[in-house]
Amino acid sequence: MKNSTDIPGPSDCDSNKNADSPQIRYRNLYESDDKIYIRKVKGFYQRIRRYTGIPLLVAFLILPWLQIDGRPSVFFDLPQRQFYVFWVTFGPQDGMLLAWLLIISAFALFTVTALLGRVWCGFTCPQTVWTLMFIWAEHYCEGDRNKRIKLDKSPWTLEKILRKSGKYFAWFLIAFVTGATFIGYFYPIADVYLGFLPTMLDTGLIVFSGNATVIFWTLFFTGMTFMNAGFLREQVCKYMCPYARFQSVMYDNDTLAVHYDVERGENRGPRKMKEDYKAKGFGDCIDCSWCVQVCPVDIDIREGMQYECINCGLCVDACNSVMDKMNYPKGLIRFTSADQLENGATHYIRPRVFGYFALLMVMVTVFVYTISNREPVTVDVNRDRGARLYKVQGDKVENVYMIKVHNMDRQAHEFDLKVEGDHPFKIKRYRAVPIEKNEIFSFPVRIVVDREKLDSVKASLTFTIVSKEDDSIVASETTTFIGPELE
């Protein structure tokens, strides 16, 4: 076991006692893991990684720059409490919809995991994508695995300083663009970058010209990305990611994952090409350890399925390349199921997968229907807290209300306000004003009624707003009108 220390037990102190008893292996939980040097490999699954990871990476980088209706295509405006996702705007009242969207994403992950294992982790997880970008910079500046090992063991020279500096500079550039882009989802991204332009104060001190809070959080996420993808890497997948811990409850014997074909591969051992290795009792595994050298989480897939495995397929591509060189059939390590290895068949349609998929389709359908049929305007009516319950002026009784209108349509509107209720209520001094798209506008309204018309202390009152430009855009809310005690 890696980083395990064989510590003699009490029996080992006396060679005459229990000489044949097995040694106890201890693991120091505070001992740091050895640095992982990943071998560069090409293959089918690495091409899939590029076809899936690169589009997601490009989308992450360009979405804050892409404009829709004069604002970023995806933008989370926290001060205004407005979340823009393409053509849909979510407000504070849409918290349930956002929670629903997260639940749908979770069930999509469960469905994919039950069918294909941790392919999200291996191919599209941001942790994996950014780690691979950092590893690419490492390969470019320091060379492949053996060169990096030799470089780290060599004394400090000018070449080593230049190579290390180049690597860290490339890491910093990637991390800075990542941090600035992430903040660009919460603050105009052009202003994020412009904020890092230096400016000179009257005192001669040179400082950044941007918002201090934006600069702080940009540098914070730059540092976190630099540390995470540069140094933590597999530690995140092993110890920090909760997905690795509960994935086992979603796996079954028919879940596709990376497996080593023990029956075909054992016994392992080196041999010469074109040698009759089977006559010597060897299997197809030549024990080259390439599958371990390319693994980003430093496990040996030949020891069986392990929770650290992210199903990235690197060991599959490495093993297939070795099988090609040895003229052996591919697939010693491959994506397959435990049932396929044991019984020769994988059951793709099974109750668990069907249940996940059916529930996912129902939730997606209801969510899309709710979004597509959502009213473009909402109205919220509250009694003005700064006013008395009611006010009597002559023969009139007056209540004050605070009307909040949220225009979620993609254009500005002026709204007519109407009131209906148990009595002939009237609006006192209301003037329609334009409410811009995605704007939340609040204004007070005074409602009056003849005192003689009131036959109860409380009466029902309904406010209705209608767009002057499109009478199909309408919203209403019912509240209570309060009057004096009846004599």
Tab-separated table of C-alpha atoms in Angstrom:
chain	number	residue	atom	x	y	z
A	1	MET	CA	0.000	0.000	0.000
A	2	LYS	CA	1.333	3.404	-0.928
A	3	ASN	CA	2.716	5.529	1.904
A	4	SER	CA	2.277	2.657	4.318
A	5	THR	CA	5.009	1.932	6.796
A	6	ASP	CA	5.758	-1.570	8.010
A	7	ILE	CA	6.110	-1.075	11.754
A	8	PRO	CA	7.152	-4.092	13.802
A	9	GLY	CA	4.576	-5.205	16.294
A	10	PRO	CA	5.364	-6.647	19.713
A	11	SER	CA	5.900	-10.094	18.233
A	12	ASP	CA	8.692	-8.800	16.003
A	13	CYS	CA	10.755	-7.753	18.990
A	14	ASP	CA	11.277	-11.346	19.953
A	15	SER	CA	12.254	-13.600	17.092
A	16	ASN	CA	11.370	-16.658	19.173
A	17	LYS	CA	7.726	-15.645	19.518
A	18	ASN	CA	5.147	-15.905	16.737
A	19	ALA	CA	7.784	-15.835	14.013
A	20	ASP	CA	5.219	-16.765	11.356
A	21	SER	CA	2.540	-14.223	12.379
A	22	PRO	CA	1.631	-11.660	9.675
A	23	GLN	CA	2.936	-8.139	9.969
A	24	ILE	CA	0.499	-5.333	10.755
A	25	ARG	CA	0.578	-2.522	8.215
A	26	TYR	CA	0.057	0.984	9.530
A	27	ARG	CA	-0.857	4.046	7.518
A	28	ASN	CA	0.024	7.517	8.660
A	29	LEU	CA	-3.036	9.607	7.846
A	30	TYR	CA	-0.976	12.792	8.093
A	31	GLU	CA	1.718	11.640	5.690
A	32	SER	CA	1.634	13.487	2.367
A	33	ASP	CA	1.268	11.513	-0.840
A	34	ASP	CA	4.118	11.352	-3.298
A	35	LYS	CA	3.937	13.676	-6.268
A	36	ILE	CA	2.178	12.110	-9.242
A	37	TYR	CA	3.982	12.288	-12.571
A	38	ILE	CA	1.432	11.547	-15.282
A	39	ARG	CA	2.611	10.007	-18.526
A	40	LYS	CA	1.236	11.608	-21.677
A	41	VAL	CA	-0.901	9.258	-23.733
A	42	LYS	CA	-3.129	9.485	-26.801
A	43	GLY	CA	-6.146	7.432	-27.680
A	44	PHE	CA	-9.861	7.167	-28.321
A	45	TYR	CA	-11.041	8.367	-24.917
A	46	GLN	CA	-8.666	11.318	-24.915
A	47	ARG	CA	-10.220	12.458	-28.192
A	48	ILE	CA	-13.653	12.178	-26.580
A	49	ARG	CA	-12.353	14.278	-23.696
A	50	ARG	CA	-11.365	17.023	-26.133
A	51	TYR	CA	-14.707	16.876	-27.921
A	52	THR	CA	-16.600	17.215	-24.615
A	53	GLY	CA	-14.301	19.320	-22.453
A	54	ILE	CA	-13.248	21.961	-24.968
A	55	PRO	CA	-16.820	23.044	-25.921
A	56	LEU	CA	-17.720	23.399	-22.240
A	57	LEU	CA	-14.536	25.355	-21.583
A	58	VAL	CA	-15.204	27.660	-24.537
A	59	ALA	CA	-18.790	28.181	-23.358
A	60	PHE	CA	-17.536	29.120	-19.887
A	61	LEU	CA	-15.161	31.702	-21.358
A	62	ILE	CA	-17.496	33.370	-23.875
A	63	LEU	CA	-20.886	33.397	-22.113
A	64	PRO	CA	-20.091	36.511	-20.013
A	65	TRP	CA	-19.103	38.328	-23.224
A	66	LEU	CA	-22.143	37.218	-25.249
A	67	GLN	CA	-24.866	39.883	-25.151
A	68	ILE	CA	-28.628	39.221	-25.170
A	69	ASP	CA	-30.951	42.222	-25.022
A	70	GLY	CA	-28.072	44.455	-23.973
A	71	ARG	CA	-26.868	42.330	-21.058
A	72	PRO	CA	-24.658	39.231	-20.650
A	73	SER	CA	-26.295	35.987	-21.744
A	74	VAL	CA	-25.715	34.481	-18.290
A	75	PHE	CA	-25.478	37.018	-15.494
A	76	PHE	CA	-26.207	36.899	-11.758
A	77	ASP	CA	-26.980	40.449	-10.651
A	78	LEU	CA	-26.856	40.065	-6.876
A	79	PRO	CA	-27.479	43.738	-5.932
A	80	GLN	CA	-30.641	43.798	-8.084
A	81	ARG	CA	-31.491	40.178	-7.188
A	82	GLN	CA	-31.913	39.286	-10.835
A	83	PHE	CA	-30.536	36.094	-12.421
A	84	TYR	CA	-30.377	36.107	-16.213
A	85	VAL	CA	-30.043	32.776	-18.009
A	86	PHE	CA	-30.198	33.420	-21.749
A	87	TRP	CA	-33.727	34.694	-22.445
A	88	VAL	CA	-35.132	33.801	-19.020
A	89	THR	CA	-34.973	36.080	-15.988
A	90	PHE	CA	-35.252	34.720	-12.458
A	91	GLY	CA	-36.126	36.979	-9.541
A	92	PRO	CA	-36.374	36.486	-5.778
A	93	GLN	CA	-39.827	34.951	-6.206
A	94	ASP	CA	-38.319	32.299	-8.498
A	95	GLY	CA	-36.173	30.673	-5.835
A	96	MET	CA	-38.222	27.499	-6.138
A	97	LEU	CA	-37.513	27.324	-9.873
A	98	LEU	CA	-33.773	27.650	-9.280
A	99	ALA	CA	-33.915	24.937	-6.625
A	100	TRP	CA	-35.906	22.806	-9.035
A	101	LEU	CA	-33.218	23.292	-11.685
A	102	LEU	CA	-30.553	22.080	-9.238
A	103	ILE	CA	-32.647	19.013	-8.397
A	104	ILE	CA	-33.023	18.228	-12.106
A	105	SER	CA	-29.246	18.507	-12.527
A	106	ALA	CA	-28.721	16.128	-9.608
A	107	PHE	CA	-31.103	13.549	-11.051
A	108	ALA	CA	-29.418	13.857	-14.444
A	109	LEU	CA	-26.130	13.057	-12.706
A	110	PHE	CA	-27.708	10.069	-10.931
A	111	THR	CA	-29.100	8.754	-14.220
A	112	VAL	CA	-25.790	9.038	-16.054
A	113	THR	CA	-23.899	7.505	-13.118
A	114	ALA	CA	-26.201	4.498	-12.875
A	115	LEU	CA	-25.694	3.825	-16.585
A	116	LEU	CA	-22.137	4.989	-17.365
A	117	GLY	CA	-20.413	5.441	-14.012
A	118	ARG	CA	-18.399	8.561	-13.192
A	119	VAL	CA	-18.037	9.793	-16.777
A	120	TRP	CA	-18.942	13.296	-15.593
A	121	CYS	CA	-15.854	13.263	-13.364
A	122	GLY	CA	-13.595	11.839	-16.028
A	123	PHE	CA	-14.619	13.941	-19.015
A	124	THR	CA	-16.472	17.151	-18.114
A	125	CYS	CA	-15.947	17.972	-14.428
A	126	PRO	CA	-14.258	21.393	-14.069
A	127	GLN	CA	-11.758	19.867	-11.652
A	128	THR	CA	-10.675	17.395	-14.336
A	129	VAL	CA	-10.694	19.902	-17.204
A	130	TRP	CA	-8.615	22.495	-15.352
A	131	THR	CA	-6.223	19.869	-13.981
A	132	LEU	CA	-5.587	18.599	-17.502
A	133	MET	CA	-4.918	22.152	-18.706
A	134	PHE	CA	-2.345	22.575	-15.960
A	135	ILE	CA	-0.810	19.192	-16.811
A	136	TRP	CA	-0.605	20.256	-20.470
A	137	ALA	CA	1.349	23.368	-19.401
A	138	GLU	CA	3.543	21.111	-17.275
A	139	HIS	CA	4.254	18.815	-20.225
A	140	TYR	CA	4.992	21.761	-22.499
A	141	CYS	CA	7.433	23.469	-20.128
A	142	GLU	CA	9.093	20.508	-18.401
A	143	GLY	CA	8.639	17.580	-20.768
A	144	ASP	CA	7.040	14.173	-20.359
A	145	ARG	CA	6.984	12.040	-17.230
A	146	ASN	CA	10.597	10.808	-17.152
A	147	LYS	CA	11.976	14.282	-17.924
A	148	ARG	CA	9.929	15.836	-15.123
A	149	ILE	CA	11.102	13.244	-12.620
A	150	LYS	CA	14.714	13.841	-13.655
A	151	LEU	CA	14.224	17.621	-13.553
A	152	ASP	CA	12.820	17.564	-10.013
A	153	LYS	CA	15.718	15.431	-8.768
A	154	SER	CA	18.368	17.552	-10.470
A	155	PRO	CA	20.064	20.507	-8.719
A	156	TRP	CA	18.855	24.022	-9.390
A	157	THR	CA	20.311	25.342	-12.624
A	158	LEU	CA	19.360	28.159	-14.966
A	159	GLU	CA	17.465	25.696	-17.190
A	160	LYS	CA	15.504	24.337	-14.240
A	161	ILE	CA	14.636	27.846	-13.043
A	162	LEU	CA	13.452	28.862	-16.510
A	163	ARG	CA	11.358	25.715	-16.967
A	164	LYS	CA	9.760	25.991	-13.533
A	165	SER	CA	9.142	29.722	-13.964
A	166	GLY	CA	7.559	29.155	-17.365
A	167	LYS	CA	5.260	26.504	-15.927
A	168	TYR	CA	4.141	28.677	-13.011
A	169	PHE	CA	3.605	31.650	-15.298
A	170	ALA	CA	1.401	29.551	-17.603
A	171	TRP	CA	-0.494	28.286	-14.562
A	172	PHE	CA	-1.010	31.854	-13.357
A	173	LEU	CA	-2.349	32.998	-16.739
A	174	ILE	CA	-4.843	30.125	-16.854
A	175	ALA	CA	-5.860	30.745	-13.236
A	176	PHE	CA	-6.256	34.505	-13.751
A	177	VAL	CA	-8.450	34.109	-16.833
A	178	THR	CA	-10.491	31.550	-14.907
A	179	GLY	CA	-10.940	33.823	-11.882
A	180	ALA	CA	-11.768	36.900	-13.974
A	181	THR	CA	-14.262	34.951	-16.096
A	182	PHE	CA	-15.975	33.529	-13.031
A	183	ILE	CA	-16.365	37.004	-11.516
A	184	GLY	CA	-17.657	38.089	-14.957
A	185	TYR	CA	-20.832	36.125	-14.226
A	186	PHE	CA	-21.536	38.501	-11.311
A	187	TYR	CA	-19.983	41.776	-12.513
A	188	PRO	CA	-19.587	43.169	-16.061
A	189	ILE	CA	-16.603	41.230	-17.364
A	190	ALA	CA	-15.130	44.107	-19.372
A	191	ASP	CA	-14.984	46.151	-16.161
A	192	VAL	CA	-13.317	43.218	-14.393
A	193	TYR	CA	-10.385	43.248	-16.807
A	194	LEU	CA	-10.248	47.049	-17.076
A	195	GLY	CA	-10.091	47.206	-13.292
A	196	PHE	CA	-6.620	45.660	-13.384
A	197	LEU	CA	-5.197	48.520	-15.436
A	198	PRO	CA	-2.702	50.407	-13.258
A	199	THR	CA	-3.263	54.038	-12.339
A	200	MET	CA	-0.974	56.453	-10.524
A	201	LEU	CA	-2.166	58.407	-7.509
A	202	ASP	CA	-1.060	61.942	-6.689
A	203	THR	CA	1.336	60.444	-4.155
A	204	GLY	CA	3.083	58.517	-6.936
A	205	LEU	CA	1.701	55.175	-5.757
A	206	ILE	CA	0.549	52.847	-8.551
A	207	VAL	CA	-2.670	50.936	-7.822
A	208	PHE	CA	-5.358	49.069	-9.707
A	209	SER	CA	-8.092	51.317	-11.056
A	210	GLY	CA	-11.029	48.936	-10.566
A	211	ASN	CA	-13.474	48.167	-7.774
A	212	ALA	CA	-11.552	46.870	-4.738
A	213	THR	CA	-14.113	44.151	-3.995
A	214	VAL	CA	-14.049	42.871	-7.573
A	215	ILE	CA	-10.237	42.865	-7.604
A	216	PHE	CA	-10.121	40.977	-4.294
A	217	TRP	CA	-12.490	38.213	-5.409
A	218	THR	CA	-10.798	37.901	-8.795
A	219	LEU	CA	-7.419	37.418	-7.127
A	220	PHE	CA	-9.005	35.074	-4.576
A	221	PHE	CA	-10.391	32.740	-7.236
A	222	THR	CA	-7.167	33.047	-9.210
A	223	GLY	CA	-5.255	31.817	-6.182
A	224	MET	CA	-7.729	29.029	-5.481
A	225	THR	CA	-7.556	27.817	-9.088
A	226	PHE	CA	-3.752	27.974	-9.053
A	227	MET	CA	-3.560	25.927	-5.864
A	228	ASN	CA	-6.379	23.534	-6.727
A	229	ALA	CA	-5.413	22.545	-10.291
A	230	GLY	CA	-1.696	23.015	-9.710
A	231	PHE	CA	-1.087	21.251	-6.418
A	232	LEU	CA	-4.196	19.617	-4.921
A	233	ARG	CA	-5.450	17.862	-8.060
A	234	GLU	CA	-6.169	14.241	-7.099
A	235	GLN	CA	-6.616	15.220	-3.432
A	236	VAL	CA	-9.863	16.958	-4.412
A	237	CYS	CA	-11.178	13.853	-6.148
A	238	LYS	CA	-10.080	11.555	-3.339
A	239	TYR	CA	-10.914	13.463	-0.183
A	240	MET	CA	-12.922	16.617	-0.901
A	241	CYS	CA	-15.469	15.649	-3.552
A	242	PRO	CA	-18.615	14.172	-1.945
A	243	TYR	CA	-19.575	12.509	-5.228
A	244	ALA	CA	-16.806	9.938	-4.788
A	245	ARG	CA	-18.286	8.962	-1.437
A	246	PHE	CA	-21.888	8.305	-2.421
A	247	GLN	CA	-21.336	7.040	-5.958
A	248	SER	CA	-21.319	3.426	-4.734
A	249	VAL	CA	-25.034	3.567	-3.917
A	250	MET	CA	-25.734	4.362	-7.605
A	251	TYR	CA	-23.513	1.593	-8.997
A	252	ASP	CA	-24.694	-1.936	-9.654
A	253	ASN	CA	-23.268	-4.928	-11.503
A	254	ASP	CA	-24.483	-3.551	-14.846
A	255	THR	CA	-23.017	-0.063	-14.479
A	256	LEU	CA	-20.404	0.622	-17.138
A	257	ALA	CA	-17.040	1.563	-15.659
A	258	VAL	CA	-13.347	0.991	-16.254
A	259	HIS	CA	-12.497	-2.633	-15.416
A	260	TYR	CA	-9.424	-4.810	-15.674
A	261	ASP	CA	-10.108	-8.261	-17.177
A	262	VAL	CA	-8.508	-10.416	-14.508
A	263	GLU	CA	-9.192	-13.701	-16.263
A	264	ARG	CA	-7.447	-12.548	-19.401
A	265	GLY	CA	-4.640	-10.550	-17.777
A	266	GLU	CA	-3.359	-12.816	-15.009
A	267	ASN	CA	-0.739	-13.931	-14.369
A	268	ARG	CA	1.191	-10.751	-15.039
A	269	GLY	CA	4.789	-10.593	-16.068
A	270	PRO	CA	7.294	-9.219	-18.570
A	271	ARG	CA	8.033	-11.161	-21.720
A	272	LYS	CA	9.551	-10.784	-25.146
A	273	MET	CA	7.482	-10.007	-28.210
A	274	LYS	CA	6.321	-13.059	-30.195
A	275	GLU	CA	7.133	-15.248	-27.205
A	276	ASP	CA	4.728	-18.058	-26.308
A	277	TYR	CA	3.893	-16.442	-23.011
A	278	LYS	CA	0.849	-18.603	-22.377
A	279	ALA	CA	3.030	-21.673	-22.234
A	280	LYS	CA	4.785	-20.056	-19.281
A	281	GLY	CA	1.484	-19.384	-17.527
A	282	PHE	CA	1.355	-15.640	-18.271
A	283	GLY	CA	-1.737	-13.665	-19.157
A	284	ASP	CA	-1.917	-10.676	-21.503
A	285	CYS	CA	-0.764	-8.147	-18.871
A	286	ILE	CA	2.960	-7.518	-19.310
A	287	ASP	CA	3.097	-5.595	-16.012
A	288	CYS	CA	4.428	-2.427	-17.684
A	289	SER	CA	2.569	-0.218	-15.144
A	290	TRP	CA	1.529	2.268	-17.853
A	291	CYS	CA	-2.026	2.108	-16.549
A	292	VAL	CA	-0.732	3.418	-13.215
A	293	GLN	CA	1.618	6.007	-14.736
A	294	VAL	CA	-1.187	7.720	-16.682
A	295	CYS	CA	-3.753	7.653	-13.845
A	296	PRO	CA	-4.498	11.198	-12.564
A	297	VAL	CA	-5.551	9.862	-9.137
A	298	ASP	CA	-2.634	7.392	-8.849
A	299	ILE	CA	-4.489	4.101	-8.477
A	300	ASP	CA	-3.851	0.685	-9.984
A	301	ILE	CA	-7.011	-0.384	-11.781
A	302	ARG	CA	-5.729	-3.965	-11.762
A	303	GLU	CA	-6.455	-4.119	-8.034
A	304	GLY	CA	-10.178	-3.830	-8.748
A	305	MET	CA	-12.727	-1.037	-8.687
A	306	GLN	CA	-11.792	1.776	-6.295
A	307	TYR	CA	-13.829	4.788	-5.274
A	308	GLU	CA	-11.031	7.145	-6.387
A	309	CYS	CA	-11.399	6.079	-10.040
A	310	ILE	CA	-12.950	8.873	-12.116
A	311	ASN	CA	-13.512	6.760	-15.267
A	312	CYS	CA	-11.369	9.079	-17.387
A	313	GLY	CA	-10.252	6.252	-19.715
A	314	LEU	CA	-6.553	7.193	-19.583
A	315	CYS	CA	-5.591	3.701	-18.423
A	316	VAL	CA	-7.734	2.226	-21.217
A	317	ASP	CA	-5.895	4.216	-23.891
A	318	ALA	CA	-2.509	3.430	-22.319
A	319	CYS	CA	-3.204	-0.298	-22.128
A	320	ASN	CA	-4.590	-0.410	-25.671
A	321	SER	CA	-1.444	1.257	-26.997
A	322	VAL	CA	0.674	-1.393	-25.266
A	323	MET	CA	-1.549	-4.173	-26.609
A	324	ASP	CA	-1.043	-2.736	-30.119
A	325	LYS	CA	2.731	-2.852	-29.687
A	326	MET	CA	2.588	-6.440	-28.448
A	327	ASN	CA	0.100	-7.448	-31.179
A	328	TYR	CA	-2.395	-8.538	-28.497
A	329	PRO	CA	-6.148	-7.895	-28.721
A	330	LYS	CA	-7.271	-4.597	-27.205
A	331	GLY	CA	-9.611	-4.387	-24.237
A	332	LEU	CA	-7.565	-5.841	-21.401
A	333	ILE	CA	-8.645	-2.694	-19.567
A	334	ARG	CA	-11.923	-1.359	-20.933
A	335	PHE	CA	-15.259	0.238	-20.177
A	336	THR	CA	-17.535	-2.638	-19.296
A	337	SER	CA	-19.705	-3.949	-16.454
A	338	ALA	CA	-19.069	-6.499	-13.743
A	339	ASP	CA	-21.882	-8.636	-15.195
A	340	GLN	CA	-20.227	-8.551	-18.614
A	341	LEU	CA	-16.965	-9.847	-17.157
A	342	GLU	CA	-18.637	-12.522	-15.050
A	343	ASN	CA	-21.645	-13.587	-17.127
A	344	GLY	CA	-20.957	-12.199	-20.606
A	345	ALA	CA	-23.916	-9.780	-20.743
A	346	THR	CA	-24.798	-6.242	-19.624
A	347	HIS	CA	-28.401	-5.298	-18.872
A	348	TYR	CA	-28.812	-1.716	-20.012
A	349	ILE	CA	-32.567	-1.526	-19.387
A	350	ARG	CA	-33.140	-2.175	-15.695
A	351	PRO	CA	-35.534	-0.815	-13.034
A	352	ARG	CA	-33.091	1.627	-11.454
A	353	VAL	CA	-32.065	3.289	-14.717
A	354	PHE	CA	-35.644	3.308	-15.999
A	355	GLY	CA	-36.881	4.903	-12.767
A	356	TYR	CA	-34.184	7.593	-12.822
A	357	PHE	CA	-34.810	8.361	-16.492
A	358	ALA	CA	-38.608	8.456	-16.175
A	359	LEU	CA	-38.488	10.747	-13.152
A	360	LEU	CA	-35.947	12.975	-14.895
A	361	MET	CA	-38.154	13.321	-17.984
A	362	VAL	CA	-41.188	14.199	-15.854
A	363	MET	CA	-39.265	16.894	-13.958
A	364	VAL	CA	-37.772	18.376	-17.135
A	365	THR	CA	-41.188	18.443	-18.837
A	366	VAL	CA	-42.888	20.157	-15.897
A	367	PHE	CA	-39.996	22.623	-15.537
A	368	VAL	CA	-40.042	23.581	-19.224
A	369	TYR	CA	-43.840	23.926	-19.155
A	370	THR	CA	-43.658	26.141	-16.052
A	371	ILE	CA	-40.978	28.380	-17.588
A	372	SER	CA	-42.704	28.671	-20.963
A	373	ASN	CA	-46.064	29.524	-19.382
A	374	ARG	CA	-44.745	31.856	-16.700
A	375	GLU	CA	-46.535	35.207	-16.550
A	376	PRO	CA	-44.383	38.045	-17.936
A	377	VAL	CA	-45.421	40.353	-15.082
A	378	THR	CA	-46.129	39.876	-11.391
A	379	VAL	CA	-47.653	42.221	-8.830
A	380	ASP	CA	-47.192	42.172	-5.076
A	381	VAL	CA	-49.416	44.258	-2.766
A	382	ASN	CA	-48.518	45.114	0.833
A	383	ARG	CA	-50.068	47.542	3.232
A	384	ASP	CA	-47.767	50.488	3.832
A	385	ARG	CA	-46.105	49.767	7.187
A	386	GLY	CA	-45.475	53.431	7.784
A	387	ALA	CA	-49.166	54.295	7.701
A	388	ARG	CA	-52.012	53.742	10.095
A	389	LEU	CA	-54.488	50.968	9.418
A	390	TYR	CA	-56.847	53.491	7.879
A	391	LYS	CA	-57.457	57.226	7.648
A	392	VAL	CA	-60.780	59.009	7.791
A	393	GLN	CA	-61.162	62.299	5.943
A	394	GLY	CA	-64.659	63.658	6.129
A	395	ASP	CA	-66.967	61.006	4.688
A	396	LYS	CA	-64.093	59.082	3.075
A	397	VAL	CA	-62.036	56.172	4.431
A	398	GLU	CA	-58.535	55.758	3.027
A	399	ASN	CA	-55.967	52.891	3.009
A	400	VAL	CA	-52.393	53.125	1.692
A	401	TYR	CA	-50.767	50.202	-0.154
A	402	MET	CA	-47.299	49.602	-1.575
A	403	ILE	CA	-47.509	48.059	-5.048
A	404	LYS	CA	-44.482	46.181	-6.390
A	405	VAL	CA	-44.531	45.354	-10.116
A	406	HIS	CA	-41.926	43.049	-11.658
A	407	ASN	CA	-41.781	43.396	-15.430
A	408	MET	CA	-40.172	40.143	-16.676
A	409	ASP	CA	-41.060	40.818	-20.295
A	410	ARG	CA	-38.321	41.643	-22.799
A	411	GLN	CA	-39.600	45.189	-23.370
A	412	ALA	CA	-40.773	48.158	-21.304
A	413	HIS	CA	-44.479	48.608	-20.452
A	414	GLU	CA	-46.827	51.158	-18.935
A	415	PHE	CA	-49.490	49.562	-16.758
A	416	ASP	CA	-53.021	50.637	-16.003
A	417	LEU	CA	-54.103	49.957	-12.428
A	418	LYS	CA	-57.622	48.831	-11.585
A	419	VAL	CA	-59.282	47.933	-8.284
A	420	GLU	CA	-62.322	45.803	-7.607
A	421	GLY	CA	-63.849	44.617	-4.372
A	422	ASP	CA	-66.824	44.340	-2.086
A	423	HIS	CA	-67.419	48.116	-2.284
A	424	PRO	CA	-66.979	50.879	-4.902
A	425	PHE	CA	-63.284	51.513	-4.193
A	426	LYS	CA	-61.448	54.268	-6.050
A	427	ILE	CA	-57.782	54.982	-6.748
A	428	LYS	CA	-56.525	58.347	-5.564
A	429	ARG	CA	-53.961	60.092	-7.804
A	430	TYR	CA	-52.359	57.253	-9.782
A	431	ARG	CA	-50.220	57.984	-12.857
A	432	ALA	CA	-48.775	55.213	-15.033
A	433	VAL	CA	-45.019	55.304	-15.589
A	434	PRO	CA	-42.879	53.169	-17.937
A	435	ILE	CA	-41.375	50.116	-16.229
A	436	GLU	CA	-38.290	48.866	-18.025
A	437	LYS	CA	-37.689	45.225	-18.912
A	438	ASN	CA	-36.618	43.103	-15.932
A	439	GLU	CA	-37.249	46.070	-13.627
A	440	ILE	CA	-38.903	45.837	-10.231
A	441	PHE	CA	-40.800	49.067	-9.598
A	442	SER	CA	-42.524	49.965	-6.320
A	443	PHE	CA	-44.961	52.810	-5.724
A	444	PRO	CA	-47.592	53.769	-3.104
A	445	VAL	CA	-51.295	53.843	-3.917
A	446	ARG	CA	-54.123	55.388	-1.899
A	447	ILE	CA	-57.511	53.649	-2.049
A	448	VAL	CA	-60.626	55.481	-0.829
A	449	VAL	CA	-64.278	54.571	-0.355
A	450	ASP	CA	-67.334	56.311	1.052
A	451	ARG	CA	-67.658	55.576	4.745
A	452	GLU	CA	-71.377	54.939	4.419
A	453	LYS	CA	-70.647	52.186	1.873
A	454	LEU	CA	-68.640	50.162	4.382
A	455	ASP	CA	-70.763	47.523	6.059
A	456	SER	CA	-67.886	45.665	7.731
A	457	VAL	CA	-64.491	46.388	9.300
A	458	LYS	CA	-62.653	44.333	6.680
A	459	ALA	CA	-63.435	44.086	2.981
A	460	SER	CA	-61.853	42.227	0.069
A	461	LEU	CA	-59.925	44.313	-2.462
A	462	THR	CA	-58.276	43.140	-5.720
A	463	PHE	CA	-55.564	45.076	-7.580
A	464	THR	CA	-55.152	44.384	-11.303
A	465	ILE	CA	-52.445	45.759	-13.583
A	466	VAL	CA	-52.786	45.623	-17.376
A	467	SER	CA	-50.202	46.623	-19.968
A	468	LYS	CA	-51.248	49.519	-22.185
A	469	GLU	CA	-49.255	48.020	-25.069
A	470	ASP	CA	-50.545	44.442	-24.734
A	471	ASP	CA	-53.701	43.717	-22.759
A	472	SER	CA	-52.751	40.030	-22.531
A	473	ILE	CA	-50.016	40.999	-20.059
A	474	VAL	CA	-51.982	41.194	-16.855
A	475	ALA	CA	-51.529	40.305	-13.185
A	476	SER	CA	-53.625	40.683	-10.056
A	477	GLU	CA	-53.514	40.176	-6.311
A	478	THR	CA	-56.173	40.299	-3.601
A	479	THR	CA	-55.705	41.982	-0.249
A	480	THR	CA	-57.837	43.445	2.543
A	481	PHE	CA	-59.264	46.951	3.044
A	482	ILE	CA	-59.656	47.966	6.681
A	483	GLY	CA	-62.164	50.553	7.940
A	484	PRO	CA	-63.323	51.922	11.295
A	485	GLU	CA	-65.519	50.049	13.716
A	486	LEU	CA	-69.194	50.218	12.771
A	487	GLU	CA	-71.402	52.329	14.996
